[in-house]
């Protein structure tokens, strides 16, 4: 999968915990959404890519109906669950992600009995890089193979989304799971969230002498609570008032009329979705024709829209974006659901240290906590790694 996942470490962690070797190890990457924020649940367009940080699960099937799960993160111990009593009430904390996938697959008629599971992840939690979908996709890929379920990648996407929606309680679309399952090296995934059709778009950053720098602000967010649900409700209201199935069906030319029909706040939410969909389409066209060095202005315009119209940024994200741009970034934007998490900056590879140092200094001067800054590369999707 990548150098960031030590397969032997995961297998050894399983053996140390459960006293036997796993049946296999599966990994699925986190993702950076290059552009297209909050467009997914509006049946629009997104352009994510998988990153070289991943969640890995070592699993061994049992001959009873008990699931035992443990994570390398923290000192939480082994969680034991009787699968015959599996319900929303019994799926709590971090185990809701793997158990939610198991619950969905069992609801689909796939026989999954007892199992032992060891989880290790290098995707930062709460950073807007989809650590939750990485877990879901690793588990779904594992059980699809272990139980010979025969589900397609697109079906596995919907398994992960249903687990996120119905078990975790986060009203997300299919962006995260699609990126984790469909990606390949050196490409982004152009996804139509209405039809679930996708194609790979070249994103060879290294050949262009560029990289994506992630600035994890350490401001945590939770999709299951707070502003994410409120923004989704605003979009649904906008679509209802405008008489369309989803905001995907509203064009830029329709915005002046929409302004007369919607209250000011709902109009701004709608304007972000409509213009963001167009920015995704424009970015795909630029990548196809001119390559990644030419997309910077689109990324920066996306951030302004999220900051001003959708109002999902925060001072830390704005500072990261502004500082990166002032120090040579070609474009920068917050990425993910918002209200914290990470910003990304498209920068010349030679500027990595300079941009990173400038952001660290700016955060210190503003009295913010130190960010975590690292480069990411487009990586392959979920698969068995041992």
Coordinates of C-alpha atoms in Angstrom, one line a residue:
X1 CA 0.0 0.0 0.0
X2 CA 2.7 2.5 1.0
X3 CA 5.7 2.9 3.2
X4 CA 3.5 4.5 5.8
X5 CA 1.9 1.1 6.7
X6 CA 4.2 -1.5 8.2
X7 CA 2.5 -4.7 7.3
X8 CA 4.7 -6.8 9.6
X9 CA 3.8 -4.4 12.5
X10 CA 0.1 -4.9 11.9
X11 CA 0.4 -8.7 11.7
X12 CA 2.6 -8.8 14.8
X13 CA 0.1 -6.6 16.7
X14 CA -2.6 -9.1 15.9
X15 CA -0.5 -12.0 17.0
X16 CA 0.6 -10.3 20.2
X17 CA -3.1 -9.6 21.0
X18 CA -4.8 -12.8 20.0
X19 CA -2.0 -15.4 20.1
X20 CA -2.4 -16.5 16.5
X21 CA -1.6 -15.3 13.0
X22 CA -4.3 -13.4 11.0
X23 CA -5.9 -14.8 7.9
X24 CA -4.7 -11.6 6.1
X25 CA -4.0 -7.9 6.3
X26 CA -6.0 -5.4 4.3
X27 CA -5.4 -1.6 4.0
X28 CA -7.4 1.3 2.6
X29 CA -6.1 4.9 2.2
X30 CA -7.4 8.1 3.5
X31 CA -8.0 10.8 1.0
X32 CA -7.5 14.5 0.1
X33 CA -10.3 16.1 -1.7
X34 CA -8.6 18.1 -4.3
X35 CA -11.7 20.1 -5.1
X36 CA -15.5 19.7 -4.7
X37 CA -16.6 20.2 -1.1
X38 CA -20.1 19.4 0.1
X39 CA -21.1 18.7 -3.6
X40 CA -21.3 15.0 -3.0
X41 CA -24.6 14.8 -1.1
X42 CA -26.0 17.3 -3.6
X43 CA -25.5 14.7 -6.3
X44 CA -22.8 16.8 -7.9
X45 CA -19.1 16.3 -8.8
X46 CA -16.0 15.7 -6.7
X47 CA -12.3 15.2 -7.4
X48 CA -10.5 13.4 -4.5
X49 CA -7.4 11.3 -4.5
X50 CA -6.2 8.6 -2.1
X51 CA -3.1 9.5 0.0
X52 CA -0.2 7.5 1.1
X53 CA -1.6 7.2 4.7
X54 CA -3.9 4.3 5.4
X55 CA -5.9 2.2 7.8
X56 CA -4.9 -1.4 8.0
X57 CA -6.8 -4.3 9.5
X58 CA -5.5 -7.8 10.4
X59 CA -8.4 -10.3 10.6
X60 CA -8.9 -13.9 11.5
X61 CA -12.2 -15.6 11.3
X62 CA -13.5 -17.5 14.3
X63 CA -15.9 -20.5 14.5
X64 CA -18.3 -18.8 16.9
X65 CA -20.4 -15.6 16.9
X66 CA -18.0 -13.4 18.9
X67 CA -16.2 -10.4 17.4
X68 CA -13.1 -9.2 19.3
X69 CA -11.6 -5.9 18.2
X70 CA -8.6 -3.9 19.3
X71 CA -6.9 -0.8 18.0
X72 CA -3.2 0.2 18.2
X73 CA -4.4 3.8 19.0
X74 CA -4.4 4.5 22.7
X75 CA -4.8 1.9 25.5
X76 CA -8.4 0.9 25.0
X77 CA -8.0 -2.9 25.3
X78 CA -10.0 -5.6 23.5
X79 CA -13.7 -4.9 22.8
X80 CA -15.7 -8.1 22.7
X81 CA -19.2 -8.2 21.0
X82 CA -21.7 -11.0 20.6
X83 CA -22.7 -10.6 16.9
X84 CA -26.1 -12.1 17.6
X85 CA -26.9 -8.9 19.6
X86 CA -25.3 -6.5 17.1
X87 CA -27.4 -3.4 17.0
X88 CA -27.0 0.4 16.9
X89 CA -26.8 0.4 20.7
X90 CA -23.9 -2.1 20.8
X91 CA -21.8 -0.3 18.2
X92 CA -20.0 2.4 20.1
X93 CA -16.9 4.5 19.8
X94 CA -14.3 3.6 17.3
X95 CA -15.7 0.1 16.9
X96 CA -18.8 1.6 15.2
X97 CA -16.8 1.9 12.0
X98 CA -15.7 -1.8 11.5
X99 CA -18.8 -3.2 13.2
X100 CA -21.0 -0.9 11.1
X101 CA -19.6 -2.4 8.0
X102 CA -20.2 -5.9 9.3
X103 CA -23.8 -5.0 10.3
X104 CA -24.5 -3.6 6.8
X105 CA -23.0 -6.6 5.0
X106 CA -25.0 -9.0 7.3
X107 CA -28.2 -6.9 6.5
X108 CA -27.4 -7.6 2.8
X109 CA -27.5 -11.3 3.5
X110 CA -23.7 -11.9 3.6
X111 CA -22.8 -14.4 6.2
X112 CA -20.2 -13.0 8.6
X113 CA -19.6 -15.0 11.8
X114 CA -17.1 -14.3 14.6
X115 CA -13.7 -12.8 14.0
X116 CA -10.7 -11.2 15.6
X117 CA -9.6 -7.8 14.3
X118 CA -6.5 -5.6 14.9
X119 CA -6.6 -2.0 13.6
X120 CA -3.7 0.2 12.9
X121 CA -4.0 3.6 11.1
X122 CA -1.7 6.3 9.9
X123 CA -4.5 8.6 8.8
X124 CA -4.8 11.4 11.3
X125 CA -8.2 11.4 13.1
X126 CA -10.2 14.5 12.9
X127 CA -8.0 16.1 10.2
X128 CA -10.6 16.0 7.4
X129 CA -8.6 13.2 5.6
X130 CA -11.4 10.6 6.0
X131 CA -9.8 8.3 8.6
X132 CA -13.3 6.8 9.2
X133 CA -13.8 5.8 5.6
X134 CA -10.4 4.3 5.5
X135 CA -11.3 2.0 8.3
X136 CA -14.7 1.1 6.7
X137 CA -13.2 0.4 3.3
X138 CA -10.4 -1.8 4.7
X139 CA -12.9 -3.8 6.6
X140 CA -15.3 -4.1 3.7
X141 CA -12.6 -5.2 1.4
X142 CA -11.4 -7.8 3.9
X143 CA -14.8 -9.4 4.4
X144 CA -15.7 -9.2 0.7
X145 CA -12.7 -11.5 0.2
X146 CA -12.9 -13.6 3.3
X147 CA -16.6 -14.4 2.8
X148 CA -16.4 -14.6 -1.0
X149 CA -19.2 -12.0 -1.2
X150 CA -18.4 -10.9 -4.7
X151 CA -19.4 -7.3 -4.2
X152 CA -18.1 -4.8 -6.8
X153 CA -16.1 -1.7 -5.8
X154 CA -19.1 0.5 -6.3
X155 CA -21.2 -1.8 -4.1
X156 CA -18.4 -1.6 -1.4
X157 CA -18.6 2.2 -1.7
X158 CA -22.3 2.0 -0.7
X159 CA -21.6 -0.4 2.1
X160 CA -19.2 2.1 3.7
X161 CA -21.6 5.0 3.1
X162 CA -24.5 3.1 4.7
X163 CA -22.3 2.3 7.7
X164 CA -21.4 5.9 8.0
X165 CA -24.9 7.2 7.6
X166 CA -26.9 4.6 9.6
X167 CA -24.5 3.4 12.3
X168 CA -22.1 6.3 12.9
X169 CA -24.8 8.8 12.2
X170 CA -22.9 11.1 9.8
X171 CA -24.9 12.2 6.8
X172 CA -22.1 11.9 4.3
X173 CA -22.1 11.2 0.6
X174 CA -20.0 8.7 -1.3
X175 CA -16.9 10.8 -1.9
X176 CA -14.7 9.4 0.9
X177 CA -15.4 5.7 0.2
X178 CA -15.1 6.2 -3.6
X179 CA -11.7 7.8 -3.2
X180 CA -10.5 5.0 -0.8
X181 CA -11.7 2.2 -3.1
X182 CA -11.3 3.5 -6.7
X183 CA -8.0 5.4 -6.6
X184 CA -4.8 4.5 -8.4
X185 CA -1.2 5.8 -8.2
X186 CA -0.7 9.2 -9.8
X187 CA -4.4 10.0 -10.4
X188 CA -7.4 11.7 -8.9
X189 CA -10.9 10.2 -9.1
X190 CA -13.5 12.3 -11.0
X191 CA -16.8 11.2 -9.5
X192 CA -20.3 11.9 -10.5
X193 CA -22.2 11.4 -7.2
X194 CA -25.5 11.1 -8.9
X195 CA -24.7 8.3 -11.3
X196 CA -21.7 6.9 -9.3
X197 CA -19.8 6.9 -12.6
X198 CA -16.1 7.8 -12.3
X199 CA -12.9 8.1 -14.3
X200 CA -9.3 8.5 -13.4
X201 CA -7.8 11.9 -14.1
X202 CA -4.0 12.3 -14.3
X203 CA -2.5 14.0 -11.3
X204 CA 1.3 13.4 -11.7
X205 CA 2.5 15.9 -9.2
X206 CA 6.1 14.6 -9.1
X207 CA 6.5 14.9 -12.9
X208 CA 5.4 18.6 -12.6
X209 CA 7.8 19.3 -9.7
X210 CA 4.9 19.9 -7.4
X211 CA 3.5 18.4 -4.2
X212 CA 0.4 18.8 -2.1
X213 CA 1.2 20.0 1.4
X214 CA -1.3 19.1 4.1
X215 CA -1.7 21.5 7.1
X216 CA -3.6 19.6 9.8
X217 CA -4.7 22.5 12.1
X218 CA -5.5 20.0 14.9
X219 CA -8.9 21.8 15.2
X220 CA -11.1 18.7 15.4
X221 CA -14.5 18.3 13.8
X222 CA -17.2 15.6 14.0
X223 CA -19.5 15.1 11.0
X224 CA -22.2 13.5 13.1
X225 CA -22.8 16.7 15.0
X226 CA -22.8 20.4 14.4
X227 CA -22.6 22.5 11.3
X228 CA -22.3 19.6 8.7
X229 CA -25.9 18.6 9.3
X230 CA -27.0 22.2 9.2
X231 CA -25.3 22.8 5.8
X232 CA -26.9 19.7 4.4
X233 CA -30.4 20.9 5.6
X234 CA -29.8 24.2 3.9
X235 CA -29.0 22.6 0.6
X236 CA -32.1 20.4 0.8
X237 CA -34.2 23.5 1.5
X238 CA -32.6 25.3 -1.4
X239 CA -33.4 22.4 -3.8
X240 CA -37.0 22.2 -2.5
X241 CA -37.7 25.9 -3.0
X242 CA -36.1 25.9 -6.4
X243 CA -38.1 22.8 -7.4
X244 CA -35.1 20.6 -8.4
X245 CA -34.2 17.1 -7.3
X246 CA -30.8 18.3 -6.0
X247 CA -28.6 21.3 -6.3
X248 CA -26.7 19.5 -9.0
X249 CA -29.6 20.6 -11.3
X250 CA -29.0 24.3 -10.7
X251 CA -26.7 26.1 -13.2
X252 CA -24.8 29.3 -12.6
X253 CA -27.2 31.0 -15.0
X254 CA -30.0 30.2 -12.6
X255 CA -28.4 32.0 -9.6
X256 CA -29.9 35.4 -10.2
X257 CA -33.4 33.9 -10.2
X258 CA -32.5 31.8 -7.1
X259 CA -31.5 35.0 -5.2
X260 CA -35.0 36.3 -5.5
X261 CA -36.5 33.0 -4.2
X262 CA -34.3 32.2 -1.3
X263 CA -33.4 33.8 2.0
X264 CA -29.9 35.3 2.0
X265 CA -28.2 32.5 4.0
X266 CA -29.8 29.7 1.9
X267 CA -28.9 31.5 -1.3
X268 CA -25.2 31.7 -0.3
X269 CA -25.2 28.0 0.6
X270 CA -26.7 27.2 -2.8
X271 CA -24.3 29.5 -4.6
X272 CA -21.3 27.7 -3.1
X273 CA -22.6 24.3 -4.4
X274 CA -23.4 25.6 -7.9
X275 CA -20.0 27.3 -8.3
X276 CA -18.1 24.5 -6.7
X277 CA -19.6 22.0 -9.1
X278 CA -18.4 24.2 -12.0
X279 CA -14.9 24.5 -10.4
X280 CA -14.6 20.7 -10.3
X281 CA -15.5 20.4 -14.0
X282 CA -13.0 23.2 -14.8
X283 CA -10.3 21.6 -12.7
X284 CA -10.7 18.3 -14.6
X285 CA -10.5 20.1 -17.9
X286 CA -7.4 21.9 -16.9
X287 CA -5.7 18.7 -15.6
X288 CA -6.5 16.9 -18.8
X289 CA -5.2 19.8 -21.0
X290 CA -2.5 21.6 -19.0
X291 CA -1.6 19.6 -16.0
X292 CA -1.6 20.3 -12.2
X293 CA 0.5 23.5 -12.3
X294 CA -2.5 25.3 -13.8
X295 CA -5.2 24.5 -11.3
X296 CA -4.0 26.8 -8.4
X297 CA -6.5 29.6 -9.0
X298 CA -9.4 27.2 -8.9
X299 CA -8.3 25.8 -5.6
X300 CA -8.0 29.2 -4.0
X301 CA -11.4 30.3 -5.4
X302 CA -12.9 27.1 -3.8
X303 CA -11.6 28.2 -0.4
X304 CA -13.0 31.7 -0.7
X305 CA -16.4 30.2 -1.5
X306 CA -16.3 27.8 1.5
X307 CA -15.1 30.6 3.7
X308 CA -17.6 33.3 2.6
X309 CA -20.7 31.5 1.1
X310 CA -20.7 28.1 2.9
X311 CA -19.1 29.4 6.1
X312 CA -17.3 26.2 7.0
X313 CA -13.8 27.5 7.5
X314 CA -12.2 28.7 10.7
X315 CA -9.4 31.1 11.6
X316 CA -6.7 28.4 11.6
X317 CA -7.7 27.2 8.2
X318 CA -7.8 30.7 6.7
X319 CA -4.4 31.5 8.2
X320 CA -2.9 28.3 6.7
X321 CA -4.3 29.1 3.3
X322 CA -3.3 32.8 3.3
X323 CA 0.2 32.0 4.6
X324 CA 0.8 29.3 2.0
X325 CA -0.3 31.6 -0.8
X326 CA 2.0 34.4 0.5
X327 CA 5.0 32.0 0.5
X328 CA 4.8 30.6 -3.0
X329 CA 1.8 28.2 -3.1
X330 CA 0.1 28.1 -6.5
X331 CA -3.2 27.5 -4.8
X332 CA -4.6 26.5 -1.4
X333 CA -7.9 25.6 0.2
X334 CA -9.4 23.9 3.2
X335 CA -10.3 20.3 2.5
X336 CA -12.9 18.0 4.0
X337 CA -16.1 18.8 5.8
X338 CA -14.9 21.9 7.4
X339 CA -15.1 23.5 10.9
X340 CA -11.5 22.5 11.5
X341 CA -9.4 19.7 10.0
X342 CA -6.9 20.4 7.2
X343 CA -5.9 22.8 4.5
X344 CA -4.0 21.8 1.4
X345 CA -1.5 23.8 -0.6
X346 CA -0.2 23.1 -4.1
X347 CA 3.4 24.1 -4.0
X348 CA 6.7 23.6 -5.9
X349 CA 8.4 20.7 -4.3
X350 CA 11.5 22.8 -3.6
X351 CA 9.3 25.1 -1.5
X352 CA 8.1 22.5 1.0
X353 CA 10.3 23.5 3.9
X354 CA 9.9 27.2 3.3
X355 CA 6.1 27.0 3.2
X356 CA 5.9 24.7 6.1
X357 CA 8.1 26.8 8.3
X358 CA 6.1 30.0 7.4
X359 CA 2.9 28.3 8.4
X360 CA 4.3 27.1 11.7
X361 CA 5.6 30.7 12.5
X362 CA 2.2 32.2 11.5
X363 CA 0.4 29.8 13.8
X364 CA 2.7 30.6 16.7
X365 CA 2.4 34.3 16.2
X366 CA -1.4 34.0 16.2
X367 CA -1.4 32.0 19.4
X368 CA -2.7 28.9 17.7
X369 CA -1.5 25.4 18.6
X370 CA 1.2 24.0 16.4
X371 CA -0.1 22.3 13.2
X372 CA 1.0 19.0 11.8
X373 CA 2.4 19.5 8.3
X374 CA 3.2 16.8 5.8
X375 CA 3.3 16.1 2.0
X376 CA 1.0 13.6 0.4
X377 CA 1.1 11.8 -2.9
X378 CA -1.8 10.2 -5.0
X379 CA -1.8 6.5 -3.9
X380 CA -3.6 3.3 -4.8
X381 CA -6.9 2.3 -3.3
X382 CA -8.0 -0.4 -0.9
X383 CA -6.5 -3.9 -1.3
X384 CA -5.0 -6.9 0.5
X385 CA -1.4 -6.2 1.5
X386 CA -0.5 -9.5 3.2

